[in-house]
mmCIF file of C-alpha atoms in Angstrom:
data_model
loop_
_atom_site.group_PDB
_atom_site.id
_atom_site.type_symbol
_atom_site.label_atom_id
_atom_site.label_comp_id
_atom_site.label_asym_id
_atom_site.label_seq_id
_atom_site.Cartn_x
_atom_site.Cartn_y
_atom_site.Cartn_z
ATOM 1 C CA MET A 533 97.692 115.498 111.337
ATOM 2 C CA ASN A 534 98.501 116.767 114.836
ATOM 3 C CA GLN A 535 98.066 113.655 116.930
ATOM 4 C CA ARG A 536 100.391 114.725 119.734
ATOM 5 C CA ALA A 537 99.040 114.930 123.269
ATOM 6 C CA SER A 538 98.990 118.374 124.842
ATOM 7 C CA ALA A 539 101.785 119.431 127.151
ATOM 8 C CA THR A 540 99.502 118.877 130.157
ATOM 9 C CA GLU A 541 98.641 115.306 129.165
ATOM 10 C CA LEU A 542 101.731 113.161 129.644
ATOM 11 C CA LEU A 543 101.846 109.676 128.205
ATOM 12 C CA PRO A 544 101.059 107.089 130.880
ATOM 13 C CA THR A 545 103.237 104.076 131.561
ATOM 14 C CA LEU A 546 101.331 100.984 130.484
ATOM 15 C CA ASP A 547 102.047 97.689 132.201
ATOM 16 C CA LEU A 548 101.496 95.359 129.260
ATOM 17 C CA SER A 549 101.895 91.601 129.433
ATOM 18 C CA GLY A 550 104.593 90.239 127.141
ATOM 19 C CA PRO A 551 103.207 86.674 127.281
ATOM 20 C CA ALA A 552 99.682 87.898 126.406
ATOM 21 C CA LEU A 553 101.018 89.796 123.392
ATOM 22 C CA ARG A 554 103.199 86.919 122.245
ATOM 23 C CA SER A 555 100.418 84.341 122.528
ATOM 24 C CA GLY A 556 98.039 86.689 120.724
ATOM 25 C CA PHE A 557 100.540 87.246 117.935
ATOM 26 C CA GLU A 558 101.241 83.534 117.557
ATOM 27 C CA GLU A 559 97.519 82.746 117.478
ATOM 28 C CA LEU A 560 96.950 85.460 114.881
ATOM 29 C CA VAL A 561 99.646 84.086 112.571
ATOM 30 C CA ALA A 562 98.233 80.559 112.855
ATOM 31 C CA ALA A 563 94.603 81.619 112.463
ATOM 32 C CA ALA A 564 95.316 83.794 109.405
ATOM 33 C CA GLU A 565 97.233 81.098 107.546
ATOM 34 C CA PRO A 566 94.210 79.153 106.149
ATOM 35 C CA GLY A 567 92.884 82.376 104.623
ATOM 36 C CA GLY A 568 96.144 83.235 102.865
ATOM 37 C CA GLY A 569 98.165 84.670 105.730
ATOM 38 C CA ILE A 570 98.412 88.033 107.448
ATOM 39 C CA ASP A 571 99.179 89.863 104.188
ATOM 40 C CA VAL A 572 95.654 89.124 102.920
ATOM 41 C CA TYR A 573 94.167 90.899 105.934
ATOM 42 C CA LEU A 574 96.624 93.770 105.678
ATOM 43 C CA THR A 575 95.658 94.255 102.032
ATOM 44 C CA ALA A 576 91.990 94.473 103.044
ATOM 45 C CA LEU A 577 92.808 97.014 105.757
ATOM 46 C CA GLN A 578 94.890 99.033 103.290
ATOM 47 C CA PHE A 579 91.855 99.194 101.004
ATOM 48 C CA LYS A 580 89.690 100.383 103.899
ATOM 49 C CA SER A 581 92.281 103.033 104.726
ATOM 50 C CA ARG A 582 92.469 104.302 101.138
ATOM 51 C CA LEU A 583 88.683 104.369 100.910
ATOM 52 C CA PHE A 584 88.365 106.360 104.117
ATOM 53 C CA GLY A 585 91.130 108.726 103.065
ATOM 54 C CA GLU A 586 89.384 109.425 99.767
ATOM 55 C CA TRP A 587 85.891 110.043 101.194
ATOM 56 C CA PHE A 588 86.566 111.527 104.628
ATOM 57 C CA LEU A 589 89.759 113.487 103.997
ATOM 58 C CA GLY A 590 90.387 113.774 100.266
ATOM 59 C CA LYS A 591 88.756 115.639 97.394
ATOM 60 C CA GLN A 592 85.569 113.568 97.634
ATOM 61 C CA SER A 593 84.808 114.523 101.259
ATOM 62 C CA ALA A 594 82.750 117.588 100.347
ATOM 63 C CA ALA A 595 80.552 115.460 98.066
ATOM 64 C CA LEU A 596 79.833 112.766 100.664
ATOM 65 C CA ASP A 597 76.099 112.096 100.922
ATOM 66 C CA ALA A 598 73.986 109.816 103.116
ATOM 67 C CA PRO A 599 73.963 106.751 100.819
ATOM 68 C CA ARG A 600 77.737 106.905 100.314
ATOM 69 C CA PHE A 601 78.295 107.466 104.019
ATOM 70 C CA LEU A 602 76.185 104.436 104.930
ATOM 71 C CA GLY A 603 78.128 102.422 102.392
ATOM 72 C CA LEU A 604 81.307 103.352 104.250
ATOM 73 C CA CYS A 605 79.696 102.432 107.563
ATOM 74 C CA THR A 606 79.612 98.807 106.457
ATOM 75 C CA PHE A 607 83.346 98.788 107.354
ATOM 76 C CA MET A 608 82.620 99.997 110.924
ATOM 77 C CA PRO A 609 80.884 97.267 112.941
ATOM 78 C CA THR A 610 80.156 99.262 116.117
ATOM 79 C CA VAL A 611 78.701 102.102 114.022
ATOM 80 C CA ARG A 612 76.703 100.312 111.344
ATOM 81 C CA ARG A 613 74.006 98.828 113.600
ATOM 82 C CA ARG A 614 73.002 102.145 115.247
ATOM 83 C CA VAL A 615 73.777 105.074 112.981
ATOM 84 C CA GLY A 616 70.931 104.283 110.572
ATOM 85 C CA ALA A 617 68.332 104.816 113.301
ATOM 86 C CA TRP A 618 69.808 108.244 114.046
ATOM 87 C CA LEU A 619 69.790 109.182 110.365
ATOM 88 C CA GLY A 620 66.160 108.087 110.149
ATOM 89 C CA SER A 621 65.171 111.113 112.255
ATOM 90 C CA ASN A 622 68.057 113.538 111.736
ATOM 91 C CA ASP A 623 69.555 115.440 108.807
ATOM 92 C CA PHE A 624 72.708 113.925 107.303
ATOM 93 C CA ALA A 625 73.927 117.467 106.551
ATOM 94 C CA ASP A 626 74.506 117.962 110.289
ATOM 95 C CA LEU A 627 76.568 114.784 110.529
ATOM 96 C CA HIS A 628 78.461 115.664 107.356
ATOM 97 C CA ARG A 629 79.344 119.067 108.798
ATOM 98 C CA GLN A 630 80.781 117.423 111.902
ATOM 99 C CA LEU A 631 82.773 114.956 109.806
ATOM 100 C CA LEU A 632 84.353 117.808 107.851
ATOM 101 C CA LEU A 633 85.247 119.605 111.093
ATOM 102 C CA LEU A 634 86.681 116.368 112.484
ATOM 103 C CA MET A 635 89.209 116.210 109.671
ATOM 104 C CA GLN A 636 90.247 119.868 109.716
ATOM 105 C CA PRO A 637 93.819 120.361 111.016
ATOM 106 C CA GLY A 638 94.717 123.037 113.510
ATOM 107 C CA THR A 639 93.847 121.396 116.803
ATOM 108 C CA THR A 640 94.781 118.089 118.383
ATOM 109 C CA VAL A 641 93.134 114.827 117.436
ATOM 110 C CA GLN A 642 91.677 114.636 120.950
ATOM 111 C CA ALA A 643 90.104 118.090 120.701
ATOM 112 C CA ARG A 644 88.472 117.231 117.392
ATOM 113 C CA LEU A 645 87.241 113.871 118.651
ATOM 114 C CA ASP A 646 85.785 115.530 121.760
ATOM 115 C CA ALA A 647 84.021 118.175 119.672
ATOM 116 C CA PHE A 648 82.565 115.520 117.369
ATOM 117 C CA VAL A 649 81.204 113.411 120.249
ATOM 118 C CA ALA A 650 79.799 116.523 121.983
ATOM 119 C CA ALA A 651 77.731 117.309 118.881
ATOM 120 C CA PHE A 652 75.513 114.279 119.581
ATOM 121 C CA PRO A 653 73.307 113.340 122.558
ATOM 122 C CA ALA A 654 75.274 111.828 125.436
ATOM 123 C CA ASP A 655 73.179 108.681 125.715
ATOM 124 C CA ARG A 656 73.230 105.080 124.539
ATOM 125 C CA THR A 657 71.570 105.922 121.224
ATOM 126 C CA CYS A 658 74.683 107.815 120.109
ATOM 127 C CA ARG A 659 77.486 105.716 121.589
ATOM 128 C CA TRP A 660 78.457 105.071 117.980
ATOM 129 C CA ALA A 661 79.665 108.681 117.659
ATOM 130 C CA ARG A 662 82.968 108.057 119.433
ATOM 131 C CA ASP A 663 83.657 104.925 117.412
ATOM 132 C CA LEU A 664 82.803 106.689 114.148
ATOM 133 C CA ALA A 665 85.203 109.552 114.911
ATOM 134 C CA ALA A 666 87.884 107.125 116.091
ATOM 135 C CA GLU A 667 87.639 104.937 112.981
ATOM 136 C CA VAL A 668 87.709 107.893 110.588
ATOM 137 C CA LEU A 669 90.646 109.602 112.298
ATOM 138 C CA HIS A 670 92.671 106.400 112.444
ATOM 139 C CA PHE A 671 92.047 104.915 109.026
ATOM 140 C CA CYS A 672 92.717 108.217 107.283
ATOM 141 C CA ALA A 673 96.221 108.128 108.845
ATOM 142 C CA PRO A 674 96.775 104.667 110.361
ATOM 143 C CA ASP A 675 100.501 105.069 111.041
ATOM 144 C CA GLU A 676 100.046 108.456 112.723
ATOM 145 C CA THR A 677 96.783 108.359 114.667
ATOM 146 C CA PRO A 678 96.034 105.446 117.004
ATOM 147 C CA LEU A 679 92.707 103.637 116.909
ATOM 148 C CA MET A 680 90.634 104.935 119.852
ATOM 149 C CA THR A 681 87.457 102.874 119.581
ATOM 150 C CA ARG A 682 85.662 101.582 122.674
ATOM 151 C CA TRP A 683 86.788 98.031 121.996
ATOM 152 C CA MET A 684 90.381 99.200 122.215
ATOM 153 C CA TRP A 685 89.768 100.787 125.621
ATOM 154 C CA ASP A 686 86.666 102.189 127.323
ATOM 155 C CA ALA A 687 87.540 103.618 130.738
ATOM 156 C CA GLN A 688 83.904 104.026 131.743
ATOM 157 C CA SER A 689 83.132 100.324 131.463
ATOM 158 C CA GLY A 690 86.693 99.128 132.065
ATOM 159 C CA SER A 691 86.556 97.010 128.922
ATOM 160 C CA GLY A 692 88.659 96.723 125.806
ATOM 161 C CA VAL A 693 91.757 95.056 124.486
ATOM 162 C CA LEU A 694 93.957 97.036 126.879
ATOM 163 C CA ARG A 695 92.516 95.063 129.784
ATOM 164 C CA GLU A 696 93.193 91.795 127.952
ATOM 165 C CA ILE A 697 96.908 92.570 127.537
ATOM 166 C CA TRP A 698 97.466 94.118 130.960
ATOM 167 C CA PHE A 699 100.085 92.434 133.112
ATOM 168 C CA ASN A 700 98.272 90.615 135.897
ATOM 169 C CA ASP A 701 100.412 89.331 138.765
ATOM 170 C CA ASP A 702 98.738 87.733 141.790
ATOM 171 C CA GLY A 703 95.326 89.092 140.876
ATOM 172 C CA ARG A 704 96.437 92.683 140.214
ATOM 173 C CA GLU A 705 94.284 94.063 137.421
ATOM 174 C CA LEU A 706 94.099 97.279 135.461
ATOM 175 C CA ASP A 707 92.589 100.125 137.497
ATOM 176 C CA GLN A 708 90.384 101.973 135.038
ATOM 177 C CA ARG A 709 90.356 105.049 137.274
ATOM 178 C CA ASN A 710 94.057 105.580 136.567
ATOM 179 C CA ILE A 711 94.091 104.893 132.811
ATOM 180 C CA SER A 712 91.981 107.249 130.733
ATOM 181 C CA ASP A 713 90.596 106.554 127.287
ATOM 182 C CA ARG A 714 92.065 109.728 125.884
ATOM 183 C CA LEU A 715 94.780 110.255 123.285
ATOM 184 C CA PRO A 716 97.834 109.916 125.604
ATOM 185 C CA THR A 717 96.830 106.367 126.565
ATOM 186 C CA PHE A 718 96.386 105.336 122.949
ATOM 187 C CA LEU A 719 99.658 106.957 121.909
ATOM 188 C CA ALA A 720 101.450 105.048 124.667
ATOM 189 C CA LEU A 721 99.765 101.825 123.577
ATOM 190 C CA LYS A 722 100.692 102.509 119.947
ATOM 191 C CA SER A 723 104.353 103.034 120.890
ATOM 192 C CA GLU A 724 104.587 99.858 122.966
ATOM 193 C CA LEU A 725 102.822 97.740 120.364
ATOM 194 C CA GLU A 726 105.108 99.019 117.615
ATOM 195 C CA THR A 727 108.140 98.058 119.699
ATOM 196 C CA PHE A 728 106.666 94.595 120.216
ATOM 197 C CA LEU A 729 105.940 94.154 116.500
ATOM 198 C CA ARG A 730 109.453 95.277 115.504
ATOM 199 C CA ASP A 731 110.913 92.799 117.953
ATOM 200 C CA ASN A 732 108.803 90.079 116.352
ATOM 201 C CA GLY A 733 109.810 90.708 112.758
ATOM 202 C CA THR A 734 107.245 93.269 111.540
ATOM 203 C CA TYR A 735 108.773 96.114 109.562
ATOM 204 C CA ARG A 736 105.860 97.861 107.807
ATOM 205 C CA ASP A 737 102.198 98.825 108.188
ATOM 206 C CA PHE A 738 102.621 99.180 111.942
ATOM 207 C CA GLY A 739 99.298 100.933 112.447
ATOM 208 C CA LEU A 740 97.311 98.307 110.556
ATOM 209 C CA MET A 741 99.259 95.430 112.107
ATOM 210 C CA GLN A 742 98.382 96.796 115.537
ATOM 211 C CA ASP A 743 94.710 96.828 114.531
ATOM 212 C CA LEU A 744 94.929 93.229 113.390
ATOM 213 C CA LEU A 745 96.749 92.034 116.497
ATOM 214 C CA CYS A 746 94.478 93.892 118.920
ATOM 215 C CA ALA A 747 91.320 92.753 117.139
ATOM 216 C CA HIS A 748 92.438 89.144 117.292
ATOM 217 C CA ILE A 749 93.305 89.379 120.988
ATOM 218 C CA TYR A 750 89.965 91.005 121.792
ATOM 219 C CA SER A 751 88.142 88.409 119.719
ATOM 220 C CA ARG A 752 89.133 85.896 122.389
ATOM 221 C CA TYR A 753 87.191 87.961 124.924
ATOM 222 C CA ILE A 754 84.172 88.024 122.608
ATOM 223 C CA ASN A 755 84.393 84.270 122.164
ATOM 224 C CA ASP A 756 84.750 83.598 125.875
ATOM 225 C CA ARG A 757 82.388 86.104 127.463
ATOM 226 C CA GLY A 758 80.496 88.084 124.857
ATOM 227 C CA SER A 759 80.092 91.861 124.988
ATOM 228 C CA THR A 760 77.097 94.056 125.668
ATOM 229 C CA TYR A 761 77.573 96.371 122.715
ATOM 230 C CA LEU A 762 79.036 93.809 120.310
ATOM 231 C CA LYS A 763 77.143 90.580 120.858
ATOM 232 C CA GLY A 764 74.269 91.481 118.535
ATOM 233 C CA ASP A 765 76.657 91.704 115.604
ATOM 234 C CA PHE A 766 79.117 89.058 116.736
ATOM 235 C CA ALA A 767 76.925 86.102 117.631
ATOM 236 C CA GLY A 768 78.020 82.729 116.344
ATOM 237 C CA THR A 769 81.432 81.549 115.162
ATOM 238 C CA GLU A 770 82.585 80.439 111.745
ATOM 239 C CA ASP A 771 86.351 80.210 112.094
ATOM 240 C CA ALA A 772 89.249 81.468 114.180
ATOM 241 C CA MET A 773 89.339 84.813 112.323
ATOM 242 C CA ALA A 774 85.576 85.459 112.274
ATOM 243 C CA HIS A 775 85.399 87.924 115.171
ATOM 244 C CA THR A 776 88.702 89.498 114.154
ATOM 245 C CA ARG A 777 87.259 90.322 110.741
ATOM 246 C CA ARG A 778 84.068 91.665 112.251
ATOM 247 C CA LEU A 779 85.833 93.965 114.708
ATOM 248 C CA LEU A 780 87.738 95.519 111.811
ATOM 249 C CA GLY A 781 84.759 95.645 109.448
ATOM 250 C CA LEU A 782 86.356 93.150 107.083
ATOM 251 C CA ASP A 783 83.475 90.692 107.284
ATOM 252 C CA CYS A 784 81.788 92.573 104.433
ATOM 253 C CA TYR A 785 84.276 91.135 101.931
ATOM 254 C CA GLU A 786 82.934 88.253 99.853
ATOM 255 C CA ARG A 787 84.222 86.535 96.753
ATOM 256 C CA ASP A 788 81.868 88.463 94.486
ATOM 257 C CA GLY A 789 82.495 91.860 96.049
ATOM 258 C CA ILE A 790 81.465 93.762 99.172
ATOM 259 C CA ARG A 791 78.196 92.990 100.923
ATOM 260 C CA MET A 792 76.195 95.767 102.569
ATOM 261 C CA LYS A 793 75.896 95.143 106.327
ATOM 262 C CA VAL A 794 74.499 98.431 107.636
ATOM 263 C CA LYS A 795 71.134 98.598 109.358
ATOM 264 C CA LEU A 796 69.603 101.284 107.148
ATOM 265 C CA PRO A 797 66.969 103.917 107.935
ATOM 266 C CA GLU A 798 63.494 102.658 107.061
ATOM 267 C CA THR A 799 63.293 105.160 104.197
ATOM 268 C CA MET A 800 66.381 103.874 102.383
ATOM 269 C CA SER A 801 66.905 100.777 100.269
ATOM 270 C CA VAL A 802 70.107 98.730 100.140
ATOM 271 C CA ALA A 803 70.546 99.683 96.489
ATOM 272 C CA LEU A 804 71.017 103.332 97.507
ATOM 273 C CA ALA A 805 73.850 102.579 99.918
ATOM 274 C CA THR A 806 76.030 99.996 98.196
ATOM 275 C CA PRO A 807 79.581 100.091 99.638
ATOM 276 C CA LEU A 808 81.894 102.252 97.591
ATOM 277 C CA GLN A 809 84.864 101.318 95.471
ATOM 278 C CA LEU A 810 87.968 103.433 95.090
ATOM 279 C CA ASP A 811 88.222 105.698 92.073
ATOM 280 C CA ALA A 812 90.596 104.426 89.384
#
């Protein structure tokens, strides 16, 4: 995939806080331990990545239908609560066409993400479109394409994990007017996070480890203040990793399998959209 920024979009310099990253990493390690450690969560994310690669990029992508798509949406928390309402009054074939175009090489990741978002109404009912495109692009190639969801950074609202790890000295905060939520910012964040993880003993799965670390750091914001577009799905607390799992769509995993968590169109039953398993 061509995830490089264009020549006219230089990577910004991000002023990240070392102490915020270190405390987040230490909290993540401690919080993950009762559930089997970080490797358990990485294994779950690897499964999500393989599943997305098979159905959004691989040989199965052309055969993707609405029930299978909704099954995949159970792994995308900021998509699964809204996309069903859109599908209740729109043709899945149109969405499928845009998903296929999203994964076609030839242009930059940013150009394809922009085209995907532009195919849907620019209002609150379709805010899920950016997150859907961002999740699909990232989890089909997690070490190459950064995660560009709104909870990572949303310049319009000035919210996201980037704000939580920004270096703040004497009240100086991130100026959202100067840091866009386009590919160069996320590539810069990806590079700096990988350097941090290497320095702290991580040597593999850098893309997925970044997801895990960022989700856990942002979960502190959800715990402390709540979030307009997340609170409906993130109310209540069970344990220190609860919101981390939800942000990454891993809260669907249960001992007896994967539980459907998508708010379906009124015309569809849960039985028709059971989350998929990988082919043998």
